[in-house]
Amino acid sequence: MERMRPFGTTIFAEMSELATRTGSVNLGQGFPDTDGPETMLRAAATAVTSGHNQYPPARGIPELRQAIADHQRHHWGLEYDPDSEILVTAGATEAIAASILALCETGDEVVCFEPYYDSYAASIALAGAVRRPVTLRPEHGRYVFDPDQLRAAFTKRTRLVLLNSPHNPTGKVFTRAELELIADLCVEYGAIAVTDEVYEHLVYSDAASPHLPLATLPGMKERTLRVSSAGKTFSCTGWKVGWVSGPPELVSAVLRVKQFLTFVNAAPLQPAVATALRSPDSYYVDLRNDLQQKRDLLCAGLTEAGFDVLVPEGTYFITADISPLGGTDGMEFCRSLPDRCGVVAIPAQVFYDTREAGQRLIRFTFCKQRPVLLEAVRRLRALT
Ligand SMILES: *Cc1c(COP(=O)(O)O)cnc(C)c1O
């Protein structure tokens, strides 16, 4: 199909293959190298051996939908009815794809912030919709957007705004003032927001703002599909258990598409994720603190190696500017990095339509065990 032709092999496949071939420390793809909570793992094993292996209900098992509702009320003060306002999906990826496919007519426009998660552009293309990127650029150490560019991205054809906060790959956490501007434009143009909040629990203590779900802003809950997933919060990216919450009519529209993409998913993992979502607050605090230490370790190592480091406020990614090391193109830089020092990173330019904006930025993940990060830092010293 013509509109899928621009989407070749993902950069993650290329860089992970390069890491394997060169024996490099792979700080490219963002998946943890440790397992999630023990109680969750045991619950999954029990479910597999006690008959939870056939098609679950279309919207997900009631126990999980209840746990998702309770989790959102507890952490964000958001009330959703588990029977009509929550749908379990095959990861956040399917929730986002099904939302776009369900809501966009051919030619409808989707406002999104670049750099963006790589599945967004493909899902928008599959729907025959058009992406309207708004560029995030580093300014005084923090990624910001130009409010005028955001305003100009809205038109009569705007159907959706796709917002990822905390944001991958920049680590930006959108502030209340930024969210208010987005919310005002959604209301003014009658647009629906799809929010990707898979990093909702990964915001660090020095962030300019805590995480604020867009749906908590006045007038937004009734026009927002809020997406999250177990993958990042419970270190189980391979499980692909996600969910979408929103007004009944919007969630029903997403279900109409989801039922023909995967129908249902992950029967024995659903009760396990329900267990995980009931983790005590200390679980989330520990997860965050552990990752903040890892962030600081890698930021220090990258700075020492000569990069201009943008300290992330959230997520488990760091972006760094290669200019001080004489780099002018992140793609070239990342392809040569394994030979130069045995470390793999991802060129951020692949996440931009405006390539120039991401030309010199590369992304490292720090969701790895401490010894792995220490070894990466040791190797990166070879650059200086
Ligand atoms: C990892 C990630 C996803 C995918 O989540 P799954 O639950 O694995 O589908 C979606 N959005 C962002 C920003 C991510 O980083």
Short mmCIF file of C-alpha atoms and ligand atoms in Angstrom, two decimals:
data_model
loop_
_atom_site.label_atom_id
_atom_site.label_comp_id
_atom_site.label_asym_id
_atom_site.label_seq_id
_atom_site.Cartn_x
_atom_site.Cartn_y
_atom_site.Cartn_z
CA MET A 1 0.00 0.00 0.00
CA GLU A 2 1.41 3.34 -1.10
CA ARG A 3 1.03 5.16 2.18
CA MET A 4 2.93 2.48 4.15
CA ARG A 5 5.91 2.48 1.79
CA PRO A 6 7.88 5.11 3.75
CA PHE A 7 7.83 2.86 6.83
CA GLY A 8 10.81 0.50 6.51
CA THR A 9 12.40 -1.59 9.23
CA THR A 10 12.25 0.29 12.51
CA ILE A 11 15.41 1.93 13.76
CA PHE A 12 15.22 -0.29 16.87
CA ALA A 13 15.63 -3.44 14.80
CA GLU A 14 18.62 -1.94 12.97
CA MET A 15 20.35 -0.70 16.10
CA SER A 16 19.65 -3.82 18.19
CA GLU A 17 21.09 -5.94 15.38
CA LEU A 18 24.14 -3.67 15.35
CA ALA A 19 24.49 -4.07 19.13
CA THR A 20 24.42 -7.86 18.89
CA ARG A 21 26.85 -7.96 15.96
CA THR A 22 29.39 -5.68 17.68
CA GLY A 23 28.94 -6.87 21.28
CA SER A 24 27.92 -3.36 22.29
CA VAL A 25 26.05 -2.24 25.39
CA ASN A 26 22.57 -1.66 24.00
CA LEU A 27 21.09 1.56 25.33
CA GLY A 28 18.90 1.81 22.25
CA GLN A 29 15.56 0.11 22.69
CA GLY A 30 13.74 1.00 25.92
CA PHE A 31 13.02 -2.25 27.68
CA PRO A 32 14.09 -3.08 31.24
CA ASP A 33 16.51 -5.95 31.86
CA THR A 34 14.83 -7.00 35.11
CA ASP A 35 11.36 -8.44 35.72
CA GLY A 36 8.45 -6.69 37.38
CA PRO A 37 6.95 -7.38 40.84
CA GLU A 38 7.19 -10.97 42.05
CA THR A 39 3.49 -11.09 43.01
CA MET A 40 2.54 -10.16 39.45
CA LEU A 41 4.78 -12.84 37.95
CA ARG A 42 3.37 -15.50 40.29
CA ALA A 43 -0.19 -14.44 39.52
CA ALA A 44 0.50 -14.90 35.80
CA ALA A 45 2.02 -18.35 36.34
CA THR A 46 -0.95 -19.36 38.47
CA ALA A 47 -3.40 -18.10 35.86
CA VAL A 48 -1.70 -20.13 33.12
CA THR A 49 -1.87 -23.34 35.14
CA SER A 50 -5.38 -22.80 36.45
CA GLY A 51 -7.35 -22.51 33.25
CA HIS A 52 -7.26 -18.82 32.26
CA ASN A 53 -6.17 -19.61 28.72
CA GLN A 54 -9.19 -18.99 26.50
CA TYR A 55 -10.69 -15.81 25.02
CA PRO A 56 -11.41 -13.33 27.82
CA PRO A 57 -14.41 -10.93 27.62
CA ALA A 58 -14.25 -8.37 24.80
CA ARG A 59 -13.56 -5.40 27.09
CA GLY A 60 -11.13 -7.31 29.33
CA ILE A 61 -11.81 -9.32 32.50
CA PRO A 62 -13.95 -7.44 35.06
CA GLU A 63 -11.27 -7.79 37.75
CA LEU A 64 -8.72 -5.95 35.60
CA ARG A 65 -11.14 -3.23 34.52
CA GLN A 66 -12.03 -2.65 38.18
CA ALA A 67 -8.33 -2.47 39.09
CA ILE A 68 -7.70 0.04 36.26
CA ALA A 69 -10.60 2.18 37.50
CA ASP A 70 -9.39 2.04 41.12
CA HIS A 71 -5.82 2.85 40.08
CA GLN A 72 -6.88 5.97 38.16
CA ARG A 73 -9.09 7.16 41.01
CA HIS A 74 -6.34 6.59 43.56
CA HIS A 75 -3.47 8.20 41.65
CA TRP A 76 -5.18 10.90 39.58
CA GLY A 77 -8.64 11.40 41.06
CA LEU A 78 -10.22 10.31 37.76
CA GLU A 79 -13.49 8.34 37.88
CA TYR A 80 -14.25 5.84 35.11
CA ASP A 81 -17.00 3.25 35.02
CA PRO A 82 -15.26 -0.13 34.55
CA ASP A 83 -18.17 -1.53 32.51
CA SER A 84 -18.59 1.21 29.93
CA GLU A 85 -15.56 3.50 30.10
CA ILE A 86 -12.56 1.14 30.16
CA LEU A 87 -11.25 -1.19 27.47
CA VAL A 88 -8.27 -3.54 27.79
CA THR A 89 -6.05 -3.60 24.69
CA ALA A 90 -2.94 -5.29 23.30
CA GLY A 91 -0.63 -2.70 24.82
CA ALA A 92 -0.84 1.06 24.53
CA THR A 93 0.15 0.63 20.89
CA GLU A 94 -3.12 -1.05 19.98
CA ALA A 95 -5.13 1.40 22.09
CA ILE A 96 -3.63 4.31 20.14
CA ALA A 97 -3.92 2.63 16.74
CA ALA A 98 -7.52 1.58 17.34
CA SER A 99 -8.42 5.07 18.61
CA ILE A 100 -7.02 6.72 15.48
CA LEU A 101 -8.63 4.16 13.16
CA ALA A 102 -11.94 4.50 14.98
CA LEU A 103 -12.13 8.28 14.94
CA CYS A 104 -10.43 9.56 11.78
CA GLU A 105 -11.97 9.82 8.35
CA THR A 106 -9.60 9.93 5.38
CA GLY A 107 -7.96 13.36 5.31
CA ASP A 108 -8.72 14.21 8.94
CA GLU A 109 -5.80 15.80 10.76
CA VAL A 110 -3.99 14.66 13.88
CA VAL A 111 -1.96 17.21 15.83
CA CYS A 112 1.03 15.61 17.54
CA PHE A 113 4.30 16.74 19.06
CA GLU A 114 7.50 15.75 17.33
CA PRO A 115 9.72 13.91 18.07
CA TYR A 116 7.03 11.24 18.44
CA TYR A 117 6.80 7.58 19.30
CA ASP A 118 7.35 5.66 16.08
CA SER A 119 3.96 3.91 15.91
CA TYR A 120 2.06 7.23 15.77
CA ALA A 121 3.02 8.14 12.22
CA ALA A 122 2.27 4.61 10.98
CA SER A 123 -1.13 4.47 12.70
CA ILE A 124 -2.08 7.89 11.34
CA ALA A 125 -1.04 6.75 7.86
CA LEU A 126 -3.03 3.49 8.19
CA ALA A 127 -6.12 5.56 8.98
CA GLY A 128 -5.53 7.71 5.89
CA ALA A 129 -5.26 10.70 8.21
CA VAL A 130 -2.69 13.48 8.08
CA ARG A 131 -0.23 14.33 10.83
CA ARG A 132 0.29 17.93 11.88
CA PRO A 133 3.52 17.99 13.85
CA VAL A 134 4.39 20.61 16.45
CA THR A 135 8.10 20.70 17.18
CA LEU A 136 9.67 20.29 20.61
CA ARG A 137 13.07 21.98 20.80
CA PRO A 138 15.53 22.22 23.67
CA GLU A 139 15.76 25.70 25.15
CA HIS A 140 17.77 26.37 28.32
CA GLY A 141 17.91 22.65 29.03
CA ARG A 142 14.18 21.99 28.66
CA TYR A 143 12.12 20.99 25.63
CA VAL A 144 9.47 23.54 24.73
CA PHE A 145 7.13 24.24 21.82
CA ASP A 146 6.13 27.47 20.16
CA PRO A 147 2.50 28.23 21.13
CA ASP A 148 1.99 29.88 17.75
CA GLN A 149 3.07 26.73 15.95
CA LEU A 150 0.59 24.76 18.06
CA ARG A 151 -2.23 27.20 17.25
CA ALA A 152 -1.33 27.10 13.57
CA ALA A 153 -1.47 23.29 13.56
CA PHE A 154 -5.21 23.36 14.31
CA THR A 155 -7.56 23.64 11.34
CA LYS A 156 -11.15 22.80 10.40
CA ARG A 157 -9.94 19.26 9.68
CA THR A 158 -8.39 18.66 13.11
CA ARG A 159 -9.94 15.52 14.54
CA LEU A 160 -7.44 14.40 17.16
CA VAL A 161 -4.62 15.66 19.31
CA LEU A 162 -2.18 12.93 20.22
CA LEU A 163 -0.33 13.88 23.39
CA ASN A 164 2.41 11.85 25.05
CA SER A 165 3.35 13.08 28.53
CA PRO A 166 5.72 12.21 30.14
CA HIS A 167 7.21 12.31 26.66
CA ASN A 168 9.38 9.74 24.88
CA PRO A 169 12.08 10.47 23.70
CA THR A 170 12.59 13.94 25.23
CA GLY A 171 11.67 13.12 28.85
CA LYS A 172 9.51 16.25 28.89
CA VAL A 173 6.62 16.45 31.35
CA PHE A 174 4.03 18.90 30.04
CA THR A 175 3.21 21.64 32.57
CA ARG A 176 -0.26 22.81 33.53
CA ALA A 177 0.15 25.99 31.44
CA GLU A 178 1.13 23.94 28.37
CA LEU A 179 -1.76 21.52 28.91
CA GLU A 180 -4.20 24.40 29.33
CA LEU A 181 -3.25 25.76 25.95
CA ILE A 182 -3.74 22.32 24.36
CA ALA A 183 -7.07 21.90 26.17
CA ASP A 184 -8.33 25.32 25.05
CA LEU A 185 -7.53 24.51 21.42
CA CYS A 186 -9.22 21.08 21.69
CA VAL A 187 -12.38 22.75 22.95
CA GLU A 188 -12.23 25.57 20.39
CA TYR A 189 -11.81 23.17 17.44
CA GLY A 190 -13.97 20.33 18.78
CA ALA A 191 -11.00 17.96 18.74
CA ILE A 192 -10.67 14.77 20.74
CA ALA A 193 -7.48 14.17 22.72
CA VAL A 194 -5.76 10.79 22.80
CA THR A 195 -3.23 10.84 25.63
CA ASP A 196 -0.39 8.35 25.81
CA GLU A 197 0.50 8.18 29.51
CA VAL A 198 2.54 4.97 29.64
CA TYR A 199 5.17 6.82 31.73
CA GLU A 200 2.58 8.23 34.18
CA HIS A 201 4.58 6.94 37.15
CA LEU A 202 8.02 7.94 35.90
CA VAL A 203 8.38 11.61 36.80
CA TYR A 204 11.46 12.62 38.79
CA SER A 205 11.66 14.77 41.89
CA ASP A 206 13.24 17.73 40.08
CA ALA A 207 10.67 17.93 37.27
CA ALA A 208 9.16 21.37 36.60
CA SER A 209 5.70 19.83 36.99
CA PRO A 210 4.19 16.64 38.39
CA HIS A 211 2.36 14.44 35.88
CA LEU A 212 -1.06 15.89 35.11
CA PRO A 213 -3.41 13.79 33.01
CA LEU A 214 -4.99 16.06 30.37
CA ALA A 215 -8.37 14.54 31.31
CA THR A 216 -8.15 16.25 34.73
CA LEU A 217 -8.37 19.71 33.13
CA PRO A 218 -11.79 21.40 32.96
CA GLY A 219 -13.83 20.29 29.94
CA MET A 220 -11.35 17.60 28.91
CA LYS A 221 -12.56 14.33 30.47
CA GLU A 222 -15.52 14.17 28.10
CA ARG A 223 -13.25 14.59 25.06
CA THR A 224 -10.21 12.52 26.07
CA LEU A 225 -9.23 8.92 25.47
CA ARG A 226 -6.62 8.24 28.13
CA VAL A 227 -4.19 5.44 27.28
CA SER A 228 -1.77 3.60 29.52
CA SER A 229 -0.19 0.19 29.84
CA ALA A 230 1.49 -2.24 32.20
CA GLY A 231 4.69 -2.48 30.17
CA LYS A 232 6.68 0.44 31.54
CA THR A 233 5.11 0.70 35.01
CA PHE A 234 5.57 -2.98 35.85
CA SER A 235 8.62 -3.80 33.69
CA CYS A 236 6.76 -6.26 31.46
CA THR A 237 7.02 -4.71 28.00
CA GLY A 238 6.61 -8.13 26.37
CA TRP A 239 3.18 -8.70 27.87
CA LYS A 240 1.44 -6.03 25.82
CA VAL A 241 -1.39 -5.35 28.24
CA GLY A 242 -2.70 -1.82 27.87
CA TRP A 243 -5.97 0.03 28.33
CA VAL A 244 -7.93 3.03 27.20
CA SER A 245 -10.38 5.02 29.34
CA GLY A 246 -12.86 7.62 28.22
CA PRO A 247 -16.52 8.48 27.64
CA PRO A 248 -18.67 5.41 26.82
CA GLU A 249 -19.38 6.39 23.20
CA LEU A 250 -15.69 6.95 22.42
CA VAL A 251 -14.60 3.73 24.12
CA SER A 252 -17.32 1.81 22.23
CA ALA A 253 -15.99 3.24 18.96
CA VAL A 254 -12.47 2.04 19.84
CA LEU A 255 -13.84 -1.40 20.77
CA ARG A 256 -15.53 -1.65 17.38
CA VAL A 257 -12.09 -1.46 15.75
CA LYS A 258 -10.15 -3.39 18.40
CA GLN A 259 -12.44 -6.41 18.06
CA PHE A 260 -11.26 -6.86 14.46
CA LEU A 261 -7.59 -6.15 15.13
CA THR A 262 -6.95 -8.61 17.97
CA PHE A 263 -10.49 -9.35 19.26
CA VAL A 264 -9.12 -9.93 22.79
CA ASN A 265 -5.65 -10.44 24.29
CA ALA A 266 -3.47 -11.80 27.07
CA ALA A 267 -6.07 -13.81 29.06
CA PRO A 268 -3.72 -15.15 31.77
CA LEU A 269 -1.80 -11.88 32.05
CA GLN A 270 -4.92 -9.84 32.78
CA PRO A 271 -5.43 -11.07 36.37
CA ALA A 272 -1.70 -10.61 36.98
CA VAL A 273 -1.78 -6.97 35.83
CA ALA A 274 -4.85 -6.44 38.07
CA THR A 275 -2.72 -7.65 40.99
CA ALA A 276 0.14 -5.32 39.99
CA LEU A 277 -2.16 -2.29 39.72
CA ARG A 278 -3.04 -2.79 43.38
CA SER A 279 0.61 -2.39 44.39
CA PRO A 280 1.14 -0.15 47.42
CA ASP A 281 2.28 3.44 46.81
CA SER A 282 5.76 2.42 47.94
CA TYR A 283 6.14 0.31 44.78
CA TYR A 284 5.80 3.37 42.54
CA VAL A 285 8.05 5.47 44.77
CA ASP A 286 10.77 2.81 44.72
CA LEU A 287 10.51 2.38 40.94
CA ARG A 288 10.90 6.12 40.46
CA ASN A 289 13.76 6.51 42.93
CA ASP A 290 15.68 3.62 41.46
CA LEU A 291 15.33 5.05 37.94
CA GLN A 292 16.22 8.56 39.08
CA GLN A 293 19.53 7.25 40.42
CA LYS A 294 20.15 5.49 37.12
CA ARG A 295 19.25 8.65 35.23
CA ASP A 296 21.76 10.65 37.27
CA LEU A 297 24.45 8.01 36.75
CA LEU A 298 24.06 8.00 32.97
CA CYS A 299 23.62 11.79 32.69
CA ALA A 300 26.90 12.27 34.57
CA GLY A 301 28.66 9.71 32.36
CA LEU A 302 27.37 11.30 29.15
CA THR A 303 28.38 14.76 30.32
CA GLU A 304 31.83 13.48 31.22
CA ALA A 305 32.07 11.90 27.75
CA GLY A 306 31.50 15.32 26.22
CA PHE A 307 27.80 15.31 25.24
CA ASP A 308 25.49 18.23 25.85
CA VAL A 309 22.97 16.36 28.01
CA LEU A 310 19.28 17.25 28.35
CA VAL A 311 18.29 15.94 31.76
CA PRO A 312 14.85 14.28 31.42
CA GLU A 313 12.05 15.16 33.85
CA GLY A 314 10.36 11.82 33.26
CA THR A 315 10.47 8.51 31.29
CA TYR A 316 13.61 6.39 31.08
CA PHE A 317 15.29 8.14 28.19
CA ILE A 318 18.00 10.78 27.95
CA THR A 319 18.54 12.86 24.83
CA ALA A 320 21.99 14.29 24.22
CA ASP A 321 23.35 16.73 21.67
CA ILE A 322 26.40 15.43 19.78
CA SER A 323 27.64 18.89 18.65
CA PRO A 324 30.29 19.30 21.38
CA LEU A 325 31.81 16.00 20.17
CA GLY A 326 32.01 17.34 16.63
CA GLY A 327 28.97 15.34 15.48
CA THR A 328 26.69 16.89 12.88
CA ASP A 329 24.38 13.96 12.11
CA GLY A 330 22.92 11.68 14.76
CA MET A 331 22.28 8.83 12.34
CA GLU A 332 25.92 8.69 11.24
CA PHE A 333 27.03 9.16 14.83
CA CYS A 334 24.91 6.24 16.10
CA ARG A 335 26.07 3.96 13.27
CA SER A 336 29.71 4.63 14.20
CA LEU A 337 29.29 4.62 17.99
CA PRO A 338 29.65 0.82 18.39
CA ASP A 339 33.03 0.89 16.61
CA ARG A 340 34.19 3.94 18.50
CA CYS A 341 33.24 2.79 21.99
CA GLY A 342 30.93 -0.25 22.03
CA VAL A 343 27.68 1.51 22.94
CA VAL A 344 24.42 1.70 20.97
CA ALA A 345 22.04 4.68 21.02
CA ILE A 346 19.16 5.79 18.78
CA PRO A 347 19.26 8.86 16.51
CA ALA A 348 16.35 11.09 17.57
CA GLN A 349 15.94 12.48 14.03
CA VAL A 350 13.91 9.40 13.03
CA PHE A 351 11.17 10.61 15.40
CA TYR A 352 10.85 14.01 13.66
CA ASP A 353 9.20 15.11 10.43
CA THR A 354 11.33 18.23 10.73
CA ARG A 355 14.60 16.26 10.57
CA GLU A 356 16.72 19.37 11.07
CA ALA A 357 15.27 19.80 14.59
CA GLY A 358 16.51 16.38 15.67
CA GLN A 359 19.60 16.15 13.47
CA ARG A 360 22.14 16.34 16.29
CA LEU A 361 20.17 14.65 19.06
CA ILE A 362 20.54 11.01 20.07
CA ARG A 363 18.65 8.98 22.66
CA PHE A 364 19.96 6.65 25.37
CA THR A 365 17.82 4.54 27.70
CA PHE A 366 18.73 4.03 31.35
CA CYS A 367 16.25 1.27 32.30
CA LYS A 368 19.12 -1.19 32.69
CA GLN A 369 20.87 -2.74 35.65
CA ARG A 370 23.47 -0.60 37.36
CA PRO A 371 26.48 -2.69 36.22
CA VAL A 372 25.30 -2.36 32.60
CA LEU A 373 25.11 1.42 32.95
CA LEU A 374 28.50 1.57 34.67
CA GLU A 375 30.02 -0.43 31.83
CA ALA A 376 28.42 1.91 29.27
CA VAL A 377 29.79 4.94 31.12
CA ARG A 378 33.26 3.35 31.23
CA ARG A 379 33.15 2.70 27.48
CA LEU A 380 31.83 6.17 26.64
CA ARG A 381 35.00 7.65 28.17
CA ALA A 382 36.80 6.47 25.00
CA LEU A 383 35.07 9.34 23.17
CA THR A 384 37.05 12.04 24.97
C1 LIG B 1 6.63 1.87 25.07
C2 LIG B 1 5.69 2.91 24.57
C3 LIG B 1 4.43 2.57 24.07
C4 LIG B 1 4.02 1.15 23.84
O1 LIG B 1 3.38 0.58 24.91
P1 LIG B 1 2.90 -0.94 24.79
O2 LIG B 1 2.04 -1.09 25.98
O3 LIG B 1 4.12 -1.79 24.80
O4 LIG B 1 2.16 -1.08 23.52
C5 LIG B 1 3.57 3.59 23.69
N1 LIG B 1 3.94 4.88 23.78
C6 LIG B 1 5.15 5.24 24.24
C7 LIG B 1 5.49 6.68 24.31
C8 LIG B 1 6.07 4.28 24.63
O5 LIG B 1 7.28 4.64 25.04
#
